[in-house]
């Protein structure tokens, strides 16, 4: 069920070797996942204007489009920015960028390092407990206005499907060079962080369906649980598409008022750090006997060697834990404009680009000297990962990478207007 799909925010490689079935480090944009990603993706897999507003909506892995990471949809009711579009919400952009940083950090840790240190594994479990679900939730939030209009479909194809095809080729080429794999394109089986773009494409197309289904969130939870007890192939990242689905559907149901409460409620903001700390303590306590594959959502009951009832109970518990951790994370995100805010509008760039670097780093062994260092090695890789996320978000890098991430597609995209800032972060879907 997980031949080419790797954790978007996960370490590069599984069981101390090349990534799960992809021959390269495992992702997940982060982010779609990377974050995962993008990512992820991904990518969505997230802050601009609602999908029906015409403002950018998918863009960087993670959450705006989420990718989501996923569309840059704007905000919780921001005022107009003078261009006729709703103003971006710094809170959502800050959340998107912080999540993409977690995606990149998670991918910078080789699986051998994660499994070799209880502290590092606890950190990985802590990150993985919420970062991709949070990206996907934001992707759903920014997809609320998607109705399937022709203009939206054109933007979805140009902003999500075309970059997916481009980066499938790039990741396959890098895997061939770094891991010595034969160059073989399997476009229906997403590689590394590209799973998020495939998932986002499918999720967005289903938005009109969720509007007419009674009680969509419970239905999505049932679909997710059923997928985990079924035998699924890897086409279009189907295991993750279905098992992460409840977070996308939850995002569709959220409104600006829900985020406003997280930002303004003093009790919630005071309790949030305690929840995150408790999550870290629980991760440390459970790390020795916990299989990280439970959090990747690319492995089902059979691969995890669990009987049906225990599997379902664990998945339900994970839903509850993830909801608490995601809410706590969002409650501590800065509400006002910071130096990271502008980067939150272009999360697709670090989501899709960082995987090429981590694939090469793990394949060529550039990080090998740090692997025996345990927590110290993870700390150094964390600093490097955060720096890479910032670097890949800068204007010079975006200018160079824009033809790959926002390629002009005749008949689908319009020429870029002069004076517009480079990179919108995620594919426009509205």
XYZ file of C-alpha atoms in Angstrom:
430
model
C 0.000 0.000 0.000
C 2.918 2.365 0.340
C 5.380 1.561 -2.341
C 6.168 5.080 -3.476
C 4.330 7.134 -0.911
C 6.516 8.414 1.851
C 5.818 10.506 4.861
C 5.762 14.106 3.768
C 7.203 15.303 6.877
C 8.980 12.209 7.605
C 12.608 11.295 7.592
C 14.473 10.625 4.437
C 14.378 6.934 4.137
C 12.761 4.076 5.943
C 14.296 1.460 8.138
C 17.674 3.072 7.697
C 17.574 2.748 3.920
C 16.128 4.571 0.956
C 12.642 5.881 1.294
C 9.754 3.625 1.336
C 9.588 2.231 -2.042
C 10.804 5.335 -3.720
C 14.448 4.818 -3.322
C 14.831 8.189 -1.759
C 14.157 9.816 1.485
C 10.708 9.638 2.697
C 8.287 12.531 2.720
C 5.877 13.339 3.254
C 5.070 19.403 2.799
C 5.369 18.750 4.763
C 4.597 19.719 2.860
C 2.165 18.486 0.195
C 4.505 17.278 3.182
C 5.087 17.952 2.869
C 4.038 19.095 4.005
C 3.546 17.999 3.371
C 3.413 18.684 1.008
C 3.928 20.087 0.357
C 3.121 18.897 0.443
C 2.701 18.332 1.024
C 2.859 18.684 -2.113
C 0.373 18.930 -1.317
C 0.865 20.247 -0.514
C -1.157 20.826 0.353
C -1.140 21.121 0.841
C -2.980 28.537 2.423
C -3.831 32.114 3.051
C -5.193 34.380 0.417
C -8.770 34.557 -0.367
C -11.452 31.992 -0.384
C -11.418 29.843 -3.431
C -14.285 31.586 -5.036
C -12.801 35.011 -4.687
C -10.354 34.765 -7.484
C -7.394 35.234 -5.217
C -4.652 32.681 -5.261
C -5.553 29.565 -3.571
C -3.242 26.786 -3.991
C 0.265 27.294 -3.630
C 2.541 25.679 -1.614
C 2.372 22.360 -0.468
C 0.879 22.481 2.404
C -1.999 24.120 3.181
C -3.008 26.330 0.557
C -3.186 23.988 -1.962
C -1.613 23.148 1.488
C -0.979 23.098 -1.289
C -2.129 23.165 0.545
C 0.698 21.954 1.473
C -2.846 24.633 -0.850
C -4.325 27.482 -2.188
C -3.554 30.758 -0.899
C -6.906 31.599 0.164
C -7.427 34.492 2.113
C -8.427 35.023 5.174
C -10.661 35.083 7.852
C -12.483 38.010 6.656
C -9.703 40.421 5.873
C -10.326 43.844 4.495
C -9.707 44.637 0.855
C -6.068 45.269 0.005
C -6.775 47.942 -2.596
C -6.780 45.526 -5.525
C -10.324 44.335 -5.033
C -9.149 41.096 -3.422
C -9.517 40.331 0.285
C -6.406 41.142 2.265
C -4.216 38.226 3.304
C -4.381 37.132 6.911
C -0.919 37.169 8.534
C -2.066 34.535 11.031
C -2.758 32.011 8.282
C 0.431 32.848 6.389
C 2.441 32.466 9.605
C 0.819 29.075 10.213
C 1.565 27.912 6.697
C 5.226 28.826 6.869
C 5.778 27.317 10.308
C 4.178 24.100 9.100
C 6.386 23.964 6.007
C 9.419 24.437 8.250
C 8.311 21.374 10.238
C 7.939 19.429 6.984
C 11.473 20.291 5.889
C 12.900 19.514 9.328
C 11.180 16.138 9.427
C 12.580 15.249 6.021
C 16.060 16.261 7.051
C 16.190 13.534 9.704
C 17.244 10.156 8.228
C 15.143 7.256 9.482
C 18.248 5.605 10.873
C 18.749 8.639 13.117
C 15.089 8.644 14.166
C 15.054 4.978 15.104
C 18.467 5.211 16.759
C 17.538 7.775 19.399
C 14.529 7.828 21.699
C 14.679 11.620 21.915
C 14.833 12.106 18.148
C 12.056 9.598 17.590
C 9.897 11.402 20.152
C 10.508 14.663 18.297
C 9.556 13.029 15.018
C 6.381 11.557 16.504
C 5.517 14.959 17.970
C 5.912 16.721 14.621
C 4.071 14.000 12.714
C 1.125 14.017 15.087
C -0.211 17.276 13.655
C 1.798 18.958 10.933
C 0.337 17.244 7.848
C -3.230 17.124 9.221
C -2.934 20.852 9.940
C -1.741 21.540 6.387
C -4.570 19.488 4.975
C -7.100 21.210 7.199
C -5.948 24.596 5.864
C -6.126 23.217 2.336
C -9.756 22.337 2.934
C -10.452 25.749 4.436
C -9.071 27.481 1.366
C -11.020 25.179 -0.940
C -14.423 26.221 0.416
C -15.249 28.294 -2.648
C -14.401 25.600 -5.186
C -17.502 24.762 -7.223
C -15.970 23.247 -10.343
C -16.421 26.279 -12.592
C -14.354 26.119 -15.809
C -12.016 28.860 -14.633
C -11.427 27.033 -11.354
C -10.756 23.764 -13.148
C -8.261 25.446 -15.461
C -6.421 26.887 -12.482
C -6.501 23.542 -10.712
C -4.911 21.824 -13.699
C -2.315 24.558 -14.223
C -1.515 25.078 -10.548
C -1.585 21.523 -9.214
C -1.585 18.889 -11.952
C 1.069 20.445 -14.196
C 3.580 21.029 -11.343
C 2.877 17.455 -10.231
C 3.923 16.132 -13.644
C 6.988 18.378 -13.766
C 8.239 17.341 -10.337
C 7.523 13.662 -10.891
C 10.096 13.858 -13.677
C 12.547 15.832 -11.534
C 12.262 13.544 -8.511
C 12.646 10.453 -10.662
C 15.798 11.945 -12.194
C 17.276 12.837 -8.798
C 16.484 9.377 -7.424
C 18.233 7.855 -10.429
C 21.336 9.976 -9.848
C 21.474 9.734 -6.041
C 20.201 6.206 -5.466
C 21.216 4.492 -8.697
C 17.653 3.541 -9.570
C 16.645 2.963 -13.187
C 14.925 6.012 -14.647
C 11.310 4.875 -14.801
C 8.390 7.271 -14.675
C 5.278 5.992 -12.938
C 3.107 9.082 -13.076
C 0.144 7.438 -11.387
C 2.221 6.581 -8.304
C 3.399 9.826 -6.661
C 7.035 10.050 -5.638
C 8.103 11.562 -2.325
C 6.437 14.939 -1.686
C 4.489 14.837 -4.950
C 1.819 12.711 -3.254
C 0.352 15.869 -1.771
C -0.292 17.454 -5.154
C -2.041 14.299 -6.352
C -4.126 14.202 -3.190
C -4.986 17.893 -3.364
C -6.110 17.516 -6.965
C -8.515 14.741 -5.976
C -9.716 16.455 -2.786
C -10.507 19.707 -4.589
C -12.531 17.915 -7.224
C -14.663 16.346 -4.484
C -15.550 19.653 -2.778
C -18.995 19.974 -4.449
C -19.774 16.425 -3.341
C -19.138 17.200 0.334
C -21.577 20.100 0.138
C -24.512 17.779 -0.531
C -23.589 14.878 1.759
C -25.417 15.027 5.119
C -22.990 15.059 8.066
C -19.888 15.108 5.850
C -17.297 14.892 8.647
C -18.595 11.616 10.188
C -18.880 10.200 6.668
C -15.275 11.196 5.925
C -14.114 9.558 9.173
C -15.885 6.322 8.208
C -14.269 6.453 4.750
C -10.861 6.984 6.365
C -11.258 4.053 8.756
C -12.598 1.778 6.026
C -9.632 2.646 3.797
C -7.240 1.565 6.527
C -8.871 -1.845 6.761
C -8.894 -2.338 2.981
C -6.253 -3.343 0.473
C -5.439 -0.319 -1.669
C -2.905 0.332 -4.376
C -0.659 3.383 -4.623
C -2.327 4.997 -7.620
C -2.782 8.740 -7.034
C -1.695 8.289 -3.409
C -5.061 6.661 -2.720
C -4.264 5.437 0.825
C -3.374 8.939 1.943
C -6.142 10.568 -0.074
C -8.699 8.531 1.845
C -7.078 8.277 5.274
C -6.253 11.999 5.531
C -9.654 12.934 4.071
C -11.365 13.909 7.370
C -8.936 16.801 7.877
C -9.697 18.223 4.442
C -13.432 17.897 5.038
C -13.056 19.506 8.477
C -11.302 22.432 6.804
C -14.259 22.833 4.446
C -16.555 23.130 7.456
C -14.484 25.769 9.273
C -15.224 29.477 9.129
C -13.193 32.579 9.997
C -14.874 32.708 13.407
C -13.317 29.376 14.383
C -9.806 30.686 13.726
C -10.667 33.986 15.379
C -11.525 32.178 18.586
C -8.164 30.394 18.596
C -6.412 33.709 18.117
C -8.311 35.739 20.693
C -9.350 33.355 23.464
C -6.981 33.880 26.383
C -7.793 30.506 28.049
C -7.159 28.633 24.787
C -3.897 30.434 24.125
C -2.731 29.816 27.693
C -3.578 26.114 27.553
C -2.069 25.542 24.101
C 1.602 25.412 25.219
C 0.634 22.936 27.937
C -1.099 20.713 25.365
C 1.936 20.815 23.069
C 4.258 20.026 25.990
C 2.033 17.161 27.088
C 2.133 15.843 23.529
C 5.920 15.917 23.613
C 6.023 14.073 26.941
C 3.610 11.442 25.641
C 5.689 11.030 22.478
C 8.819 10.450 24.568
C 7.052 7.907 26.761
C 5.623 5.997 23.791
C 8.593 6.303 21.440
C 10.331 2.974 22.183
C 7.327 0.839 21.283
C 5.653 3.004 18.650
C 5.773 2.326 14.912
C 6.046 5.673 13.084
C 4.184 4.224 10.115
C 0.917 4.664 12.016
C 1.245 8.413 11.434
C 2.109 8.309 7.737
C -1.391 7.237 6.653
C 0.097 5.262 3.787
C -0.011 1.961 5.661
C -3.179 0.117 6.493
C -4.152 -2.509 8.999
C -2.443 -5.351 7.150
C 0.918 -3.583 6.828
C 0.802 -2.563 10.480
C 0.037 -6.154 11.531
C -2.946 -5.107 13.631
C -6.274 -6.829 14.073
C -9.374 -4.857 13.161
C -10.645 -3.692 16.558
C -7.267 -2.512 17.940
C -6.545 -0.813 14.611
C -9.819 1.110 14.674
C -9.369 2.110 18.316
C -5.855 3.403 17.685
C -6.999 5.372 14.634
C -9.830 6.968 16.620
C -7.379 7.874 19.366
C -5.078 9.412 16.756
C -7.943 11.543 15.464
C -8.472 12.926 18.970
C -4.766 13.525 19.623
C -4.255 15.181 16.248
C -7.239 17.486 16.796
C -5.834 18.618 20.145
C -2.321 19.115 18.810
C -3.506 20.959 15.699
C -5.700 23.290 17.733
C -2.879 23.938 20.190
C -0.410 24.642 17.399
C -2.740 27.120 15.691
C -3.411 28.827 19.018
C 0.292 29.678 19.467
C 0.881 30.868 15.900
C 1.710 34.611 15.835
C -1.342 36.672 14.938
C 0.406 39.730 13.517
C 2.775 40.322 10.641
C 6.276 39.002 11.286
C 9.320 38.518 9.103
C 8.068 35.021 8.227
C 4.642 36.213 7.082
C 5.609 36.933 3.468
C 7.090 33.446 3.173
C 3.724 31.963 4.107
C 2.380 33.127 0.744
C 4.874 31.030 -1.220
C 5.012 27.717 0.630
C 4.785 25.642 -2.542
C 8.343 26.619 -3.398
C 10.105 25.240 -0.309
C 7.710 22.287 -0.250
C 8.523 21.036 -3.733
C 12.169 22.113 -3.867
C 13.402 20.891 -0.477
C 12.698 17.262 -1.343
C 15.196 17.420 -4.199
C 17.875 18.516 -1.718
C 17.011 15.969 0.970
C 16.835 13.190 -1.617
C 20.328 14.052 -2.794
C 21.635 14.538 0.765
C 20.419 11.137 1.937
C 21.384 9.407 -1.308
C 24.931 10.749 -1.471
C 25.418 10.499 2.291
C 26.049 14.198 2.871
C 24.377 13.896 6.264
C 26.200 10.686 7.221
C 28.620 12.361 9.706
C 25.643 13.623 11.727
C 23.738 10.354 11.946
C 25.766 8.839 14.827
C 25.376 12.012 16.906
C 21.797 11.309 18.016
C 19.981 14.381 19.376
C 22.947 16.640 18.577
C 22.909 15.486 14.961
C 19.155 15.998 14.808
C 19.600 19.486 16.256
C 22.135 20.428 13.600
C 19.925 19.003 10.860
C 16.987 20.940 12.314
C 18.883 24.212 12.009
C 19.883 23.313 8.458
C 16.311 22.351 7.590
C 14.872 25.605 8.895
C 17.521 27.586 7.013
C 16.723 25.698 3.810
C 13.007 26.446 4.213
C 13.788 30.162 4.489
C 16.270 30.118 1.605
C 13.884 28.354 -0.756
C 11.213 30.953 0.027
C 13.330 33.943 -0.979
C 12.642 35.994 -4.102
C 15.825 35.002 -6.032
C 15.062 31.296 -5.633
C 11.431 31.823 -6.610
C 12.450 33.677 -9.745
C 14.671 30.783 -10.781
C 12.157 28.072 -9.920
C 8.992 29.766 -11.139
C 9.062 28.148 -14.619
C 8.929 24.752 -12.880
C 6.428 25.534 -10.118
C 4.212 28.030 -11.914
C 4.813 27.044 -15.538
C 2.947 28.951 -18.242
C 0.433 26.611 -19.831
C -1.114 27.856 -23.087
C -4.863 28.064 -22.769
C -4.785 27.604 -18.976
C -2.681 30.424 -17.547
C -2.513 34.131 -18.239
C 0.739 36.050 -18.709
C 2.070 37.387 -15.417
C 1.368 41.077 -14.949
C 4.284 43.380 -14.408
C 4.771 44.558 -10.872
C 3.246 41.469 -9.342
C 5.367 39.893 -6.654
C 7.043 36.654 -7.781
C 5.338 33.476 -6.737
C 1.858 33.243 -5.348
C 2.649 30.217 -3.305
C 0.011 27.903 -4.470
C -2.084 27.024 -7.404
C -5.031 29.267 -7.993
C -8.225 27.329 -7.854
C -10.778 30.032 -7.853
